[in-house]
């Protein structure tokens, strides 16, 4: 069985997170990914830490498997010539160079590369996209979280704005870029031509507002901070059991509400007209929750998990990161990828959560050392040992 993107070549001239994360997804799907890095320093995420494993940043290791690394100075005329040779035979080119002016300066703008390879899928990742009044502003994950409106509604009521703890704007843009590339590859089957994808961190992160934006469009009311409470479902949040431990209770339907009331000794509450429907429970949240919290003091968190699961009421343990990564169910589904690294031993990372029955994803390349495959790729392009040596001495690779 082959992976779904077998035979697709991706030239990934991005760094940090959004682009490399996208390229890793494509690599997991079987694409051949060549990671272009600056000689001497490479992807800036190689220095992001601690923690490090020896000299390698765990940040870099997390999002760069299934790639080959080639060092290349694209500002050098010979470096640009080499990159053009790679692009000429590629299906996808990815860049996150910040400004339109820089893209044109280095000859990496879409019109230039389209003329070189009309079948090329050109994926541009930037803070605000390539058109619009803010097109040339630098973009960062944290700024996107703030400007999207998401940060203003994250956290507890009355508290300050809260950043999501992982770089979610970068990762979201990376995922949407991968989706766009897959769509563009499919469109090329019909048209025979490539196209440009104009992806922005700002727009990607604003997709997390879907239900809030819908409510705002309908009411004109600016959403507030709800903390752990759901704005449109109740009860649906972390709650404390009698032993002081927290767990998740998710009453997502009126039928589930009746099941919960039956096992929690709240039959009277289940018949109370203030709480009969979900809309009633949301409107009367402040009157509802003291009863629910009091009832949950009857048992420990583990006891509630057993009682509620047997009653088909959604419930979940609040795992630490260590507990989540050791979940036997995820291990059974091979969600932890282990790859042997030439200097670090076994390196672990999270799989791409796509399970395909006929063309499964594959994990066969460790996150590359800086420039690890430079000579290999140059030889594939027809360069001999002496030519490679000359390129190194000239600072091209």
XYZ file of C-alpha atoms in Angstrom:
397
model
C 0.000 0.000 0.000
C 1.239 3.476 -0.837
C 0.589 6.661 1.114
C -2.027 9.037 -0.377
C 0.452 11.689 -1.596
C 3.034 9.249 -2.960
C 4.795 10.885 -5.926
C 4.074 14.483 -4.851
C 7.162 16.661 -4.323
C 6.992 19.617 -1.911
C 9.654 22.306 -1.673
C 9.208 23.798 1.790
C 10.935 27.152 2.170
C 9.194 28.002 5.459
C 10.332 28.106 9.058
C 8.958 28.445 12.604
C 5.667 26.547 12.915
C 2.725 27.137 10.543
C 4.599 26.159 7.374
C 6.686 23.329 8.837
C 3.587 21.853 10.516
C 1.742 21.901 7.186
C 4.719 20.336 5.400
C 4.970 17.606 8.036
C 1.307 16.692 7.481
C 2.004 16.415 3.738
C 5.107 14.332 4.479
C 3.106 12.021 6.744
C 0.718 11.563 3.812
C 3.599 10.350 1.679
C 4.769 13.488 -0.109
C 8.488 13.935 -0.652
C 9.285 17.096 1.324
C 12.553 18.978 0.805
C 13.082 21.503 3.598
C 15.113 24.511 2.450
C 17.159 26.057 5.290
C 19.688 28.852 5.609
C 23.303 27.640 5.753
C 24.720 27.842 9.250
C 21.542 28.641 11.166
C 18.611 26.869 9.547
C 15.003 27.046 10.683
C 14.720 29.562 13.527
C 12.777 27.014 15.618
C 15.996 24.991 15.958
C 17.019 27.546 18.609
C 13.684 27.779 20.453
C 14.098 26.371 23.926
C 14.768 25.013 26.397
C 14.069 22.166 26.416
C 16.650 20.753 24.041
C 17.778 17.190 23.393
C 21.516 17.692 23.055
C 21.606 20.613 20.607
C 18.208 20.003 18.982
C 15.161 21.992 20.089
C 12.183 19.829 21.037
C 10.037 22.483 19.330
C 11.800 21.819 16.021
C 11.728 18.054 16.502
C 7.966 18.088 17.052
C 7.016 19.368 13.577
C 9.764 18.356 11.151
C 9.692 14.605 10.624
C 9.272 13.052 7.157
C 11.436 15.701 5.462
C 14.886 16.018 3.969
C 16.899 19.119 4.882
C 18.901 21.049 2.300
C 20.865 24.162 3.198
C 20.592 26.794 0.483
C 21.333 30.507 0.341
C 18.453 31.721 -1.836
C 19.899 35.264 -1.890
C 22.940 34.013 -3.819
C 22.473 33.836 -7.623
C 23.605 30.203 -7.703
C 21.351 29.446 -4.747
C 18.358 30.868 -6.571
C 19.307 28.881 -9.657
C 19.378 25.703 -7.570
C 16.027 26.490 -6.010
C 14.532 27.071 -9.461
C 15.766 23.637 -10.533
C 13.992 22.085 -7.568
C 10.812 24.064 -8.198
C 10.816 23.139 -11.888
C 10.216 19.497 -10.943
C 8.005 20.133 -7.911
C 4.269 19.943 -7.315
C 4.112 22.309 -4.333
C 6.195 25.273 -3.204
C 5.686 26.731 0.262
C 7.012 30.052 1.555
C 6.457 32.308 4.545
C 8.725 35.177 3.480
C 7.040 38.129 5.158
C 6.562 40.800 2.488
C 5.611 41.016 -1.170
C 8.671 43.174 -1.799
C 10.986 40.475 -0.434
C 9.309 37.791 -2.534
C 9.883 39.875 -5.683
C 13.419 40.773 -4.637
C 14.379 37.100 -4.322
C 12.412 36.043 -7.406
C 10.065 33.897 -5.341
C 6.785 35.656 -6.096
C 3.967 33.642 -7.652
C 4.057 35.154 -11.197
C 7.766 34.328 -11.465
C 7.414 30.739 -10.281
C 4.210 30.172 -12.243
C 6.035 31.068 -15.460
C 8.715 28.543 -14.505
C 6.265 25.757 -13.602
C 2.600 26.337 -14.571
C 1.534 23.177 -12.690
C 2.982 24.452 -9.400
C 0.795 24.787 -6.299
C 2.204 27.904 -4.617
C 1.317 28.112 -0.916
C 2.005 31.466 0.734
C 1.713 31.761 4.519
C 1.823 35.218 6.107
C 0.344 37.176 8.962
C -2.361 38.964 6.969
C -2.292 37.544 3.432
C -0.716 38.957 0.285
C -3.441 41.509 -0.564
C -5.100 44.147 1.595
C -3.871 47.193 3.492
C -1.959 45.101 6.051
C -0.440 42.640 3.598
C 3.176 43.502 4.425
C 2.869 43.552 8.212
C 4.693 40.848 10.124
C 2.441 38.280 11.761
C 2.883 36.188 14.890
C 0.784 33.552 16.605
C 0.195 35.627 19.726
C -0.802 38.695 17.708
C -3.265 36.612 15.697
C -4.763 35.250 18.920
C -5.265 38.817 20.130
C -6.565 40.422 16.956
C -8.944 37.583 16.121
C -11.105 38.383 19.144
C -10.557 34.927 20.615
C -8.270 36.148 23.392
C -10.898 38.642 24.594
C -13.345 35.832 25.398
C -10.796 33.372 26.804
C -10.430 33.273 30.580
C -12.701 33.861 33.544
C -15.208 36.737 33.706
C -13.559 39.919 34.918
C -10.036 38.568 34.440
C -7.585 39.843 31.855
C -7.286 38.415 28.341
C -5.930 34.865 28.193
C -3.567 33.376 25.636
C -4.217 29.815 24.493
C -1.218 27.872 25.851
C -0.166 26.276 22.558
C 0.592 28.152 19.299
C -2.891 27.461 18.031
C -2.991 30.227 15.398
C 0.141 28.854 13.724
C -1.114 25.288 13.830
C -4.558 26.270 12.539
C -3.067 28.135 9.591
C -0.829 25.130 8.918
C -3.803 22.766 8.870
C -5.849 25.019 6.592
C -2.843 25.341 4.276
C -2.606 21.557 4.057
C -6.332 21.399 3.264
C -5.902 24.070 0.585
C -2.970 22.240 -0.995
C -4.978 19.014 -1.181
C -7.841 20.920 -2.834
C -5.477 22.573 -5.310
C -3.895 19.235 -6.220
C -7.351 17.820 -6.910
C -8.287 20.877 -9.023
C -5.090 20.396 -11.036
C -6.336 16.972 -12.119
C -9.062 18.777 -14.066
C -7.365 21.991 -15.157
C -3.795 20.795 -15.589
C -2.600 24.001 -13.931
C -1.482 25.002 -10.489
C -2.589 28.024 -8.496
C -1.670 30.267 -5.583
C -2.911 29.782 -2.043
C -2.946 33.014 -0.011
C -3.097 31.930 3.648
C -3.103 34.218 6.696
C -2.675 33.576 10.405
C -5.324 36.183 11.199
C -8.063 34.570 9.117
C -7.149 31.053 10.171
C -7.445 31.893 13.840
C -10.723 33.718 13.407
C -12.335 30.421 12.398
C -12.367 29.541 16.119
C -15.057 32.215 16.460
C -17.586 30.265 14.339
C -20.382 29.901 16.934
C -19.566 33.223 18.595
C -19.553 35.049 15.260
C -22.909 33.498 14.379
C -24.372 34.705 17.665
C -22.914 38.193 17.182
C -24.249 38.494 13.629
C -27.700 37.560 14.914
C -27.797 39.717 18.059
C -25.151 42.441 17.735
C -24.039 41.603 21.285
C -20.318 41.364 21.965
C -19.515 37.970 23.581
C -18.250 37.945 27.145
C -15.754 35.769 28.981
C -17.361 32.586 30.258
C -14.365 30.856 31.812
C -14.976 27.101 31.760
C -18.693 27.526 31.200
C -20.213 26.913 27.759
C -22.220 29.928 26.495
C -24.966 27.831 24.878
C -25.078 24.472 26.725
C -25.588 23.725 30.439
C -24.317 22.004 32.465
C -21.230 21.551 30.303
C -17.997 22.299 32.179
C -15.401 21.080 34.718
C -16.936 20.355 38.130
C -15.654 19.128 41.497
C -16.495 15.773 43.041
C -16.687 14.945 46.730
C -12.974 14.115 46.920
C -12.050 17.552 45.596
C -10.954 16.322 42.179
C -12.259 17.926 39.004
C -13.853 16.136 36.078
C -15.817 17.079 32.977
C -19.615 16.836 32.856
C -21.145 17.272 29.412
C -24.956 17.391 29.403
C -25.424 18.098 25.714
C -29.116 17.223 25.293
C -32.395 17.259 27.191
C -32.477 13.449 27.188
C -29.012 13.392 28.769
C -30.216 15.927 31.342
C -32.918 13.527 32.486
C -30.418 10.666 32.708
C -28.091 12.810 34.782
C -30.846 13.890 37.144
C -31.915 10.266 37.650
C -28.462 9.041 38.766
C -27.574 12.228 40.670
C -30.700 12.161 42.865
C -32.076 15.284 41.218
C -35.419 13.988 39.969
C -37.184 17.100 41.187
C -34.725 19.271 39.298
C -35.369 17.251 36.171
C -39.044 18.188 36.323
C -38.471 21.818 37.251
C -39.817 23.979 34.374
C -36.867 26.362 34.821
C -34.513 23.599 33.663
C -36.569 21.386 31.328
C -34.814 22.370 28.098
C -31.245 23.348 27.361
C -32.352 26.902 26.596
C -34.051 27.029 30.009
C -30.916 25.760 31.716
C -28.704 28.319 29.964
C -31.065 31.186 30.851
C -31.324 30.018 34.468
C -27.698 28.968 34.824
C -27.110 30.788 38.130
C -30.109 29.074 39.721
C -29.211 25.666 38.269
C -25.566 25.186 39.081
C -25.630 25.315 42.910
C -27.914 22.239 42.830
C -25.650 20.418 40.408
C -22.478 21.247 42.344
C -24.032 20.110 45.621
C -25.202 16.816 44.136
C -21.727 16.024 42.837
C -20.297 16.085 46.352
C -21.959 12.703 46.997
C -19.214 10.698 45.273
C -15.544 10.797 44.302
C -14.474 11.701 40.770
C -13.733 8.057 39.931
C -17.118 6.979 41.243
C -18.878 9.649 39.177
C -17.009 8.532 36.061
C -18.304 5.006 36.500
C -21.858 6.057 37.440
C -22.244 8.561 34.626
C -20.676 6.387 31.932
C -23.019 3.545 32.835
C -25.892 6.021 32.472
C -24.601 7.208 29.058
C -23.894 10.710 30.373
C -20.733 12.192 28.764
C -17.994 12.521 31.363
C -14.232 12.788 31.257
C -11.168 12.764 33.443
C -9.023 15.896 33.337
C -5.660 14.395 32.448
C -2.258 15.914 32.953
C -0.112 16.045 29.812
C 1.791 12.992 31.071
C -1.460 11.077 31.627
C -2.847 12.041 28.225
C 0.319 10.907 26.429
C 0.205 7.567 28.265
C -3.452 6.857 27.437
C -3.540 3.131 26.489
C -6.265 3.791 23.927
C -4.067 6.257 22.027
C -1.137 3.868 22.206
C -3.324 1.126 20.720
C -4.104 3.503 17.847
C -0.379 4.218 17.313
C -0.773 7.933 18.018
C 2.760 8.253 19.426
C 5.346 8.142 16.636
C 8.811 6.836 17.481
C 11.663 7.431 15.030
C 15.357 6.669 15.370
C 17.507 9.793 15.096
C 21.202 9.587 14.075
C 22.416 11.534 17.133
C 19.534 11.592 19.625
C 18.328 8.002 19.782
C 14.563 7.504 19.736
C 12.584 10.706 19.115
C 8.862 10.730 19.882
C 6.169 12.952 18.394
C 2.413 12.986 17.858
C 0.990 11.350 14.742
C -1.193 13.184 12.261
C -4.692 12.075 13.365
C -5.826 10.793 9.963
C -6.446 7.047 9.681
C -6.920 5.797 6.107
C -7.732 2.150 5.454
C -6.360 1.758 1.923
C -3.524 4.321 1.828
C -2.312 4.748 5.411
C -0.012 7.555 6.449
C 3.621 6.684 7.025
C 6.315 7.768 9.426
C 9.749 6.835 8.139
C 12.038 9.897 8.348
C 13.424 11.422 11.530
C 13.483 15.246 11.857
C 16.593 16.004 9.793
C 19.802 17.503 11.027
C 20.573 20.876 9.456
C 21.495 20.217 5.832
C 21.598 16.471 6.423
C 20.546 15.623 2.861
C 22.124 18.585 1.002
C 24.682 16.501 -0.898
C 22.151 13.758 -1.568
C 19.738 16.236 -3.184
C 22.503 17.947 -5.160
C 23.630 14.589 -6.532
C 20.032 13.922 -7.591
C 20.158 17.211 -9.509
C 23.287 16.015 -11.327
C 26.004 17.806 -9.333
C 29.272 15.957 -8.794
C 31.429 15.925 -5.667
C 33.722 18.718 -6.900
C 30.756 20.917 -7.800
C 29.210 20.348 -4.373
C 32.526 21.325 -2.767
C 32.641 24.512 -4.846
C 29.075 25.403 -3.814
C 30.000 24.963 -0.160
C 33.094 27.139 -0.472
C 31.032 29.851 -2.175
C 28.477 29.831 0.641
C 25.676 28.695 -1.655
C 24.832 25.592 0.422
